[in-house]
Coordinates of N, CA and C in Angstrom, one line a residue:
X531 N 168.3 99.4 94.5 CA 167.6 99.8 95.8 C 168.0 98.8 96.9
X532 N 168.3 99.4 98.0 CA 168.8 98.5 99.1 C 167.7 97.7 99.7
X533 N 168.1 96.7 100.5 CA 167.1 95.8 101.1 C 166.2 96.6 102.1
X534 N 166.8 97.5 102.8 CA 166.1 98.4 103.8 C 165.1 99.2 103.0
X535 N 165.5 99.8 101.9 CA 164.6 100.6 101.1 C 163.4 99.8 100.6
X536 N 163.7 98.5 100.1 CA 162.7 97.7 99.6 C 161.7 97.3 100.7
X537 N 162.2 97.0 101.9 CA 161.4 96.6 103.0 C 160.5 97.8 103.4
X538 N 161.0 99.0 103.4 CA 160.3 100.2 103.7 C 159.2 100.4 102.7
X539 N 159.5 100.3 101.4 CA 158.5 100.5 100.4 C 157.4 99.4 100.5
X540 N 157.8 98.2 100.8 CA 156.8 97.1 100.9 C 155.9 97.4 102.1
X541 N 156.5 97.8 103.2 CA 155.7 98.2 104.4 C 154.7 99.3 104.1
X542 N 155.2 100.3 103.4 CA 154.4 101.5 103.1 C 153.3 101.1 102.2
X543 N 153.5 100.2 101.2 CA 152.5 99.7 100.3 C 151.5 98.9 101.0
X544 N 152.0 98.1 101.9 CA 151.0 97.3 102.7 C 150.2 98.2 103.6
X545 N 150.7 99.2 104.2 CA 150.0 100.1 105.0 C 148.9 100.9 104.2
X546 N 149.3 101.3 103.0 CA 148.3 102.0 102.2 C 147.2 101.1 101.7
X547 N 147.6 99.8 101.4 CA 146.6 98.8 101.0 C 145.6 98.5 102.2
X548 N 146.2 98.4 103.4 CA 145.3 98.1 104.5 C 144.4 99.3 104.8
X549 N 144.9 100.5 104.7 CA 144.1 101.7 104.9 C 142.9 101.8 103.9
X550 N 143.3 101.5 102.6 CA 142.3 101.5 101.6 C 141.2 100.4 101.8
X551 N 141.7 99.2 102.2 CA 140.7 98.2 102.5 C 139.8 98.5 103.7
X552 N 140.3 99.2 104.7 CA 139.5 99.6 105.8 C 138.5 100.7 105.4
X553 N 138.9 101.6 104.5 CA 138.1 102.6 103.9 C 136.9 102.0 103.2
X554 N 137.2 101.0 102.4 CA 136.2 100.3 101.6 C 135.2 99.5 102.5
X555 N 135.8 98.9 103.6 CA 134.9 98.2 104.5 C 133.9 99.2 105.2
X556 N 134.4 100.3 105.6 CA 133.6 101.3 106.3 C 132.5 101.8 105.3
X557 N 132.9 102.0 104.1 CA 131.9 102.4 103.1 C 130.9 101.4 102.9
X558 N 131.3 100.1 102.8 CA 130.3 99.0 102.7 C 129.4 98.9 103.8
X559 N 129.9 99.1 105.1 CA 129.1 99.1 106.3 C 128.0 100.2 106.2
X560 N 128.5 101.4 105.8 CA 127.5 102.5 105.7 C 126.5 102.3 104.7
X561 N 126.9 101.7 103.5 CA 125.9 101.4 102.5 C 124.9 100.4 103.0
X562 N 125.4 99.3 103.7 CA 124.5 98.3 104.2 C 123.5 98.9 105.2
X563 N 124.1 99.8 106.1 CA 123.2 100.4 107.1 C 122.1 101.3 106.4
X564 N 122.5 102.0 105.4 CA 121.5 102.8 104.7 C 120.5 102.0 104.0
X565 N 120.9 100.9 103.4 CA 119.9 100.0 102.8 C 119.0 99.3 103.8
X566 N 119.5 99.0 104.9 CA 118.7 98.4 106.0 C 117.7 99.4 106.5
X567 N 118.1 100.7 106.6 CA 117.2 101.7 107.1 C 116.1 101.9 106.0
X568 N 116.4 101.9 104.8 CA 115.4 102.1 103.7 C 114.4 100.9 103.7
X569 N 115.0 99.7 103.9 CA 114.1 98.5 103.9 C 113.1 98.6 105.1
X570 N 113.7 99.0 106.3 CA 112.8 99.1 107.5 C 111.7 100.2 107.2
X571 N 112.1 101.3 106.6 CA 111.1 102.4 106.3 C 110.1 101.9 105.4
X572 N 110.5 101.1 104.4 CA 109.5 100.6 103.4 C 108.6 99.6 104.1
X573 N 109.1 98.8 105.0 CA 108.3 97.8 105.7 C 107.2 98.5 106.5
X574 N 107.7 99.6 107.2 CA 106.7 100.3 108.1 C 105.7 101.0 107.2
X575 N 106.0 101.6 106.1 CA 105.1 102.2 105.2 C 104.1 101.2 104.7
X576 N 104.6 100.0 104.3 CA 103.7 99.0 103.8 C 102.7 98.5 104.9
X577 N 103.2 98.4 106.1 CA 102.4 98.0 107.2 C 101.3 99.0 107.5
X578 N 101.7 100.3 107.5 CA 100.7 101.3 107.7 C 99.6 101.3 106.6
X579 N 100.1 101.2 105.4 CA 99.1 101.2 104.2 C 98.2 100.0 104.3
X580 N 98.7 98.8 104.7 CA 97.9 97.6 104.9 C 96.8 97.8 106.0
X581 N 97.2 98.4 107.1 CA 96.3 98.7 108.2 C 95.2 99.7 107.7
X582 N 95.6 100.7 107.0 CA 94.6 101.7 106.5 C 93.7 101.0 105.5
X583 N 94.2 100.2 104.6 CA 93.3 99.5 103.7 C 92.3 98.5 104.4
X584 N 92.8 97.9 105.5 CA 92.0 97.0 106.3 C 90.9 97.8 106.9
X585 N 91.2 98.9 107.5 CA 90.1 99.7 108.1 C 89.1 100.2 107.1
X586 N 89.6 100.7 105.9 CA 88.7 101.1 104.9 C 87.8 100.0 104.4
X587 N 88.3 98.8 104.3 CA 87.5 97.6 103.8 C 86.5 97.3 104.9
X588 N 86.9 97.4 106.2 CA 85.9 97.1 107.2 C 84.8 98.1 107.2
X589 N 85.1 99.4 107.0 CA 84.1 100.4 106.9 C 83.1 100.2 105.7
X590 N 83.7 99.8 104.6 CA 82.9 99.5 103.4 C 82.0 98.3 103.6
X591 N 82.5 97.3 104.2 CA 81.7 96.1 104.5 C 80.6 96.4 105.5
X592 N 80.9 97.2 106.4 CA 79.8 97.6 107.4 C 78.7 98.4 106.7
X593 N 79.1 99.3 105.8 CA 78.1 100.1 105.1 C 77.3 99.2 104.2
X594 N 77.9 98.3 103.5 CA 77.2 97.4 102.6 C 76.3 96.5 103.4
X595 N 76.7 96.0 104.6 CA 75.8 95.2 105.4 C 74.6 95.9 105.9
X596 N 74.8 97.2 106.2 CA 73.6 98.0 106.7 C 72.7 98.3 105.5
X597 N 73.2 98.5 104.3 CA 72.4 98.7 103.1 C 71.6 97.4 102.8
X598 N 72.2 96.3 102.9 CA 71.5 95.0 102.6 C 70.4 94.8 103.7
X599 N 70.7 95.1 104.9 CA 69.8 94.9 106.0 C 68.6 95.8 105.8
X600 N 68.8 97.1 105.4 CA 67.7 98.0 105.2 C 66.9 97.6 104.0
X601 N 67.5 97.1 102.9 CA 66.8 96.6 101.8 C 65.9 95.4 102.2
X602 N 66.4 94.5 103.0 CA 65.7 93.4 103.4 C 64.5 93.8 104.2
X603 N 64.7 94.8 105.2 CA 63.6 95.2 106.0 C 62.6 95.9 105.1
X604 N 63.0 96.6 104.1 CA 62.1 97.3 103.2 C 61.2 96.2 102.5
X605 N 61.9 95.1 102.1 CA 61.1 94.1 101.4 C 60.1 93.4 102.3
X606 N 60.5 93.2 103.5 CA 59.6 92.6 104.5 C 58.4 93.5 104.7
X607 N 58.7 94.8 104.9 CA 57.6 95.8 105.1 C 56.7 95.8 103.9
X608 N 57.2 95.7 102.7 CA 56.4 95.7 101.5 C 55.5 94.5 101.4
X609 N 56.1 93.4 101.8 CA 55.3 92.1 101.7 C 54.2 92.2 102.8
X610 N 54.5 92.7 104.0 CA 53.5 92.8 105.1 C 52.4 93.8 104.6
X611 N 52.8 94.9 104.0 CA 51.8 95.8 103.5 C 50.9 95.2 102.5
X612 N 51.5 94.5 101.5 CA 50.7 93.8 100.5 C 49.7 92.8 101.1
X613 N 50.1 92.1 102.1 CA 49.3 91.1 102.7 C 48.3 91.7 103.8
X614 N 48.5 93.0 104.0 CA 47.7 93.6 105.0 C 48.1 93.3 106.4
X615 N 49.3 92.9 106.6 CA 49.8 92.5 108.0 C 50.5 93.6 108.7
X616 N 50.6 94.8 108.0 CA 51.3 95.9 108.6 C 50.5 96.7 109.6
X617 N 49.2 96.4 109.6 CA 48.3 97.2 110.5 C 48.1 96.4 111.8
X618 N 48.2 97.2 112.9 CA 48.1 96.5 114.2 C 46.8 96.8 114.8

């Protein structure tokens, strides 16, 4: 094989290698972008779920507080009735 032919083959191989490397880099960038998108989506979903749970917990605590308040008022009324203090 002549020197010119060897140089041509080496250049062709180098070009093919460079093209393949660029193809792999593009594929890696796309994969990283897709992974970042999925992570962002998961974070948003987690944040929304946490907010919903927070609101549900607040509602539950408010209901519980009202029930305790009503029970306490009932106990006070019962004691007043027993002592005869409920009549004005």
